[in-house]
Short mmCIF file of C-alpha atoms in Angstrom, two decimals:
data_model
loop_
_atom_site.label_atom_id
_atom_site.label_comp_id
_atom_site.label_asym_id
_atom_site.label_seq_id
_atom_site.Cartn_x
_atom_site.Cartn_y
_atom_site.Cartn_z
CA MET C 1 0.00 0.00 0.00
CA ALA C 2 1.17 3.54 -0.66
CA LYS C 3 3.55 4.83 1.99
CA LYS C 4 2.41 8.45 1.96
CA LYS C 5 0.71 9.38 5.24
CA LEU C 6 -2.83 10.57 4.69
CA LYS C 7 -4.52 12.72 7.30
CA VAL C 8 -8.20 12.36 8.05
CA ARG C 9 -10.23 14.82 10.09
CA TYR C 10 -13.58 13.97 11.64
CA THR C 11 -16.16 16.05 13.44
CA PRO C 12 -16.36 15.61 17.23
CA GLU C 13 -19.59 13.67 16.73
CA GLN C 14 -17.96 11.32 14.25
CA GLU C 15 -14.95 10.82 16.52
CA ALA C 16 -17.27 9.99 19.42
CA LEU C 17 -19.24 7.48 17.37
CA LEU C 18 -16.12 5.77 16.04
CA ALA C 19 -14.80 5.50 19.61
CA ARG C 20 -18.12 4.00 20.71
CA LEU C 21 -18.08 1.48 17.86
CA LYS C 22 -14.54 0.45 18.79
CA ARG C 23 -15.46 0.03 22.47
CA ASP C 24 -18.54 -2.00 21.62
CA LEU C 25 -16.61 -4.20 19.20
CA SER C 26 -13.87 -4.77 21.78
CA GLU C 27 -16.52 -6.07 24.15
CA GLN C 28 -18.30 -8.09 21.44
CA LEU C 29 -15.06 -9.80 20.32
CA SER C 30 -13.39 -9.93 23.73
CA LYS C 31 -12.98 -13.70 23.44
CA LYS C 32 -11.58 -13.45 19.92
CA PRO C 33 -8.57 -11.11 20.06
CA ARG C 34 -7.31 -12.05 16.61
CA ARG C 35 -10.69 -11.29 15.06
CA LEU C 36 -10.76 -7.99 16.91
CA ALA C 37 -7.29 -7.09 15.66
CA HIS C 38 -8.34 -8.01 12.13
CA SER C 39 -11.47 -5.87 12.33
CA LEU C 40 -9.59 -2.81 13.53
CA SER C 41 -6.95 -3.36 10.87
CA VAL C 42 -9.66 -3.58 8.20
CA ALA C 43 -11.14 -0.33 9.53
CA LYS C 44 -7.83 1.51 9.17
CA THR C 45 -7.20 0.00 5.74
CA ALA C 46 -10.70 0.90 4.57
CA GLU C 47 -10.23 4.46 5.81
CA ARG C 48 -6.97 4.76 3.88
CA LEU C 49 -8.46 3.30 0.70
CA ALA C 50 -11.40 5.68 1.04
CA VAL C 51 -9.11 8.69 1.16
CA ILE C 52 -7.13 7.47 -1.85
CA TYR C 53 -10.23 6.75 -3.93
CA GLY C 54 -12.48 9.62 -2.92
CA VAL C 55 -14.91 7.68 -0.72
CA ASP C 56 -16.25 8.91 2.63
CA PRO C 57 -13.55 7.76 5.11
CA PHE C 58 -15.88 7.96 8.10
CA LEU C 59 -18.33 5.51 6.56
CA ALA C 60 -15.47 3.27 5.44
CA ARG C 61 -13.94 3.17 8.91
CA ALA C 62 -17.30 2.54 10.59
CA ALA C 63 -18.07 -0.30 8.18
CA GLY C 64 -14.63 -1.76 8.76
CA ILE C 65 -15.06 -1.76 12.52
CA LEU C 66 -18.41 -3.52 12.39
CA HIS C 67 -18.04 -5.86 9.41
CA ASP C 68 -17.19 -8.98 11.44
CA TRP C 69 -19.43 -8.24 14.43
CA GLU C 70 -21.34 -11.51 14.10
CA LYS C 71 -18.10 -13.52 14.12
CA ALA C 72 -18.38 -13.48 17.90
CA SER C 73 -20.96 -16.25 17.50
CA PRO C 74 -20.10 -19.85 16.58
CA VAL C 75 -21.19 -21.08 13.17
CA SER C 76 -24.12 -23.02 14.62
CA GLU C 77 -25.53 -19.84 16.16
CA GLN C 78 -24.96 -17.88 12.97
CA LEU C 79 -26.92 -20.51 11.04
CA SER C 80 -29.79 -20.37 13.54
CA HIS C 81 -29.78 -16.59 13.51
CA ALA C 82 -29.76 -16.45 9.72
CA ARG C 83 -32.72 -18.82 9.53
CA GLU C 84 -34.62 -16.77 12.11
CA LEU C 85 -34.01 -13.68 9.97
CA GLY C 86 -35.25 -15.46 6.86
CA VAL C 87 -31.94 -15.32 5.02
CA ASP C 88 -32.29 -17.18 1.72
CA LEU C 89 -29.29 -17.62 -0.56
CA GLY C 90 -30.88 -20.31 -2.70
CA VAL C 91 -28.73 -23.10 -1.24
CA ASP C 92 -28.41 -24.92 2.07
CA LEU C 93 -27.05 -22.25 4.42
CA GLU C 94 -24.58 -24.71 5.90
CA LEU C 95 -22.79 -24.71 2.54
CA VAL C 96 -22.30 -20.94 2.68
CA HIS C 97 -21.98 -20.33 6.40
CA SER C 98 -18.87 -18.18 5.85
CA LEU C 99 -21.03 -15.64 3.99
CA LEU C 100 -23.66 -15.25 6.68
CA HIS C 101 -21.98 -13.03 9.27
CA GLY C 102 -22.11 -9.90 7.13
CA ILE C 103 -25.72 -10.42 6.16
CA ILE C 104 -26.76 -10.99 9.75
CA ALA C 105 -24.89 -7.92 11.03
CA SER C 106 -26.41 -5.76 8.31
CA ARG C 107 -29.88 -6.70 9.54
CA VAL C 108 -29.45 -6.53 13.30
CA LEU C 109 -27.07 -3.62 13.85
CA PRO C 110 -29.04 -0.74 12.25
CA ALA C 111 -31.36 -0.68 15.29
CA ARG C 112 -28.33 -0.41 17.58
CA TYR C 113 -26.61 2.29 15.53
CA PRO C 114 -29.33 4.36 13.84
CA GLU C 115 -26.79 7.16 13.35
CA LEU C 116 -25.17 5.18 10.54
CA PRO C 117 -26.72 5.31 7.06
CA PRO C 118 -27.93 2.35 4.95
CA ALA C 119 -24.74 2.53 2.86
CA VAL C 120 -22.73 1.15 5.78
CA TRP C 121 -25.06 -1.81 6.22
CA HIS C 122 -25.07 -2.57 2.51
CA ALA C 123 -21.27 -2.63 2.43
CA ILE C 124 -21.22 -5.01 5.39
CA ALA C 125 -23.88 -7.23 3.82
CA VAL C 126 -21.87 -7.79 0.62
CA HIS C 127 -18.34 -7.76 2.01
CA THR C 128 -18.00 -11.55 1.69
CA SER C 129 -20.15 -12.49 -1.30
CA ALA C 130 -19.80 -9.28 -3.34
CA SER C 131 -22.50 -8.44 -5.89
CA ALA C 132 -22.83 -7.33 -9.48
CA ASP C 133 -23.69 -3.79 -8.40
CA MET C 134 -21.07 -2.81 -5.86
CA ASN C 135 -20.81 0.90 -5.09
CA ASP C 136 -17.50 2.50 -4.15
CA LEU C 137 -17.95 2.08 -0.40
CA ASP C 138 -18.78 -1.60 -0.95
CA LYS C 139 -15.61 -2.05 -2.98
CA VAL C 140 -13.45 -0.27 -0.41
CA LEU C 141 -14.62 -2.54 2.41
CA PHE C 142 -14.34 -5.68 0.27
CA VAL C 143 -10.76 -4.87 -0.74
CA ALA C 144 -9.74 -3.75 2.75
CA ASP C 145 -10.95 -7.04 4.21
CA GLY C 146 -8.75 -8.92 1.77
CA ILE C 147 -5.53 -6.91 1.98
CA GLU C 148 -5.35 -5.58 5.53
CA PRO C 149 -1.76 -5.89 6.84
CA LEU C 150 -2.43 -8.67 9.35
CA ARG C 151 -3.47 -11.10 6.62
CA ALA C 152 -0.76 -13.60 5.73
CA PRO C 153 0.68 -12.72 2.33
CA SER C 154 -0.09 -14.71 -0.80
CA ALA C 155 0.62 -13.98 -4.45
CA GLY C 156 -2.91 -12.65 -4.98
CA ILE C 157 -2.97 -10.52 -1.84
CA GLU C 158 0.46 -9.06 -2.57
CA ARG C 159 -0.62 -8.18 -6.09
CA SER C 160 -3.72 -6.39 -4.82
CA ARG C 161 -1.67 -4.54 -2.20
CA SER C 162 0.78 -3.42 -4.86
CA LEU C 163 -2.03 -1.94 -6.99
CA VAL C 164 -3.43 0.41 -4.33
CA GLY C 165 -3.25 3.96 -5.64
CA LYS C 166 -1.83 2.76 -8.95
CA THR C 167 -5.02 1.51 -10.56
CA SER C 168 -8.70 2.38 -10.41
CA LEU C 169 -10.92 1.22 -7.57
CA ASP C 170 -12.89 -0.87 -10.08
CA ASP C 171 -9.76 -2.71 -11.19
CA LEU C 172 -8.52 -3.12 -7.62
CA PHE C 173 -11.83 -4.62 -6.58
CA TRP C 174 -11.80 -6.95 -9.60
CA GLU C 175 -8.33 -8.22 -8.69
CA SER C 176 -9.38 -8.83 -5.10
CA PHE C 177 -12.65 -10.48 -6.08
CA VAL C 178 -11.05 -12.84 -8.59
CA GLY C 179 -8.26 -13.59 -6.12
CA GLY C 180 -10.86 -14.67 -3.59
CA ILE C 181 -12.45 -17.05 -6.08
CA VAL C 182 -9.07 -18.57 -6.89
CA TYR C 183 -8.44 -19.04 -3.16
CA VAL C 184 -11.73 -20.92 -2.76
CA LEU C 185 -11.04 -23.11 -5.80
CA ASN C 186 -7.48 -23.89 -4.76
CA GLY C 187 -8.74 -25.00 -1.38
CA GLY C 188 -11.33 -27.31 -2.91
CA ARG C 189 -14.09 -25.42 -1.09
CA TYR C 190 -17.72 -25.00 -2.09
CA LEU C 191 -18.18 -22.00 -4.37
CA TYR C 192 -21.46 -20.20 -3.84
CA PRO C 193 -23.42 -20.15 -7.15
CA GLY C 194 -24.21 -16.47 -6.58
CA THR C 195 -20.49 -15.78 -6.78
CA ILE C 196 -20.40 -17.36 -10.22
CA ASP C 197 -23.32 -15.18 -11.29
CA THR C 198 -21.55 -12.09 -9.94
CA TYR C 199 -18.33 -13.02 -11.70
CA ASN C 200 -20.10 -13.49 -15.03
CA ALA C 201 -21.98 -10.21 -14.71
CA LEU C 202 -18.82 -8.28 -13.84
CA ALA C 203 -16.73 -10.02 -16.52
CA SER C 204 -19.36 -9.25 -19.15
CA ARG C 205 -19.47 -5.60 -18.10
CA ARG C 206 -15.69 -5.28 -18.13
CA ALA C 207 -15.56 -6.86 -21.60
CA ARG C 208 -17.98 -4.20 -22.88
CA TRP C 209 -15.92 -1.43 -21.30
CA ASN C 210 -12.72 -2.73 -22.92
CA ARG C 211 -14.09 -2.96 -26.45
#
């Protein structure tokens, strides 16, 4: 990631809310220190990406702090919670349990933090699965989650890190998204059919752009 230090200024109200989110998350993930460290690292990375790419850094940092909120719960509880909320991904939820935490958080946290706009919850909802219609905040959180400094390096992650500030946000997101698919395939894991649909929609759009 670019070495240049970027300064961000927030209003007192924004500073207070970010501090509250961090305190709440620290309590929520108190039994999962590595997940907490990851979340805070994603928040800082998302803030930096937002500044570089002209996205609201406050919203990016808030989304980064909260994106893994539901990871405090074991998978069995996430599955139960998702079913209670009526989450339907078109497949057995046990096959896609790794995608559920963002969707759950996006549905339960707005009541707790009404100060935050729908854009934050949308970014959190799609930060694992992605979608064919990602806005810039969505892309910032998705990329930040994949390249934050505490993640162990891989060829794909290092490539994405090297492109920050050197390519467009669209291209950076594409690299990160495709890298995630390759990771799933290399691990012999189940690939959510919706991800294939998203890939095809994005690939088709990029092909039209490049004509």
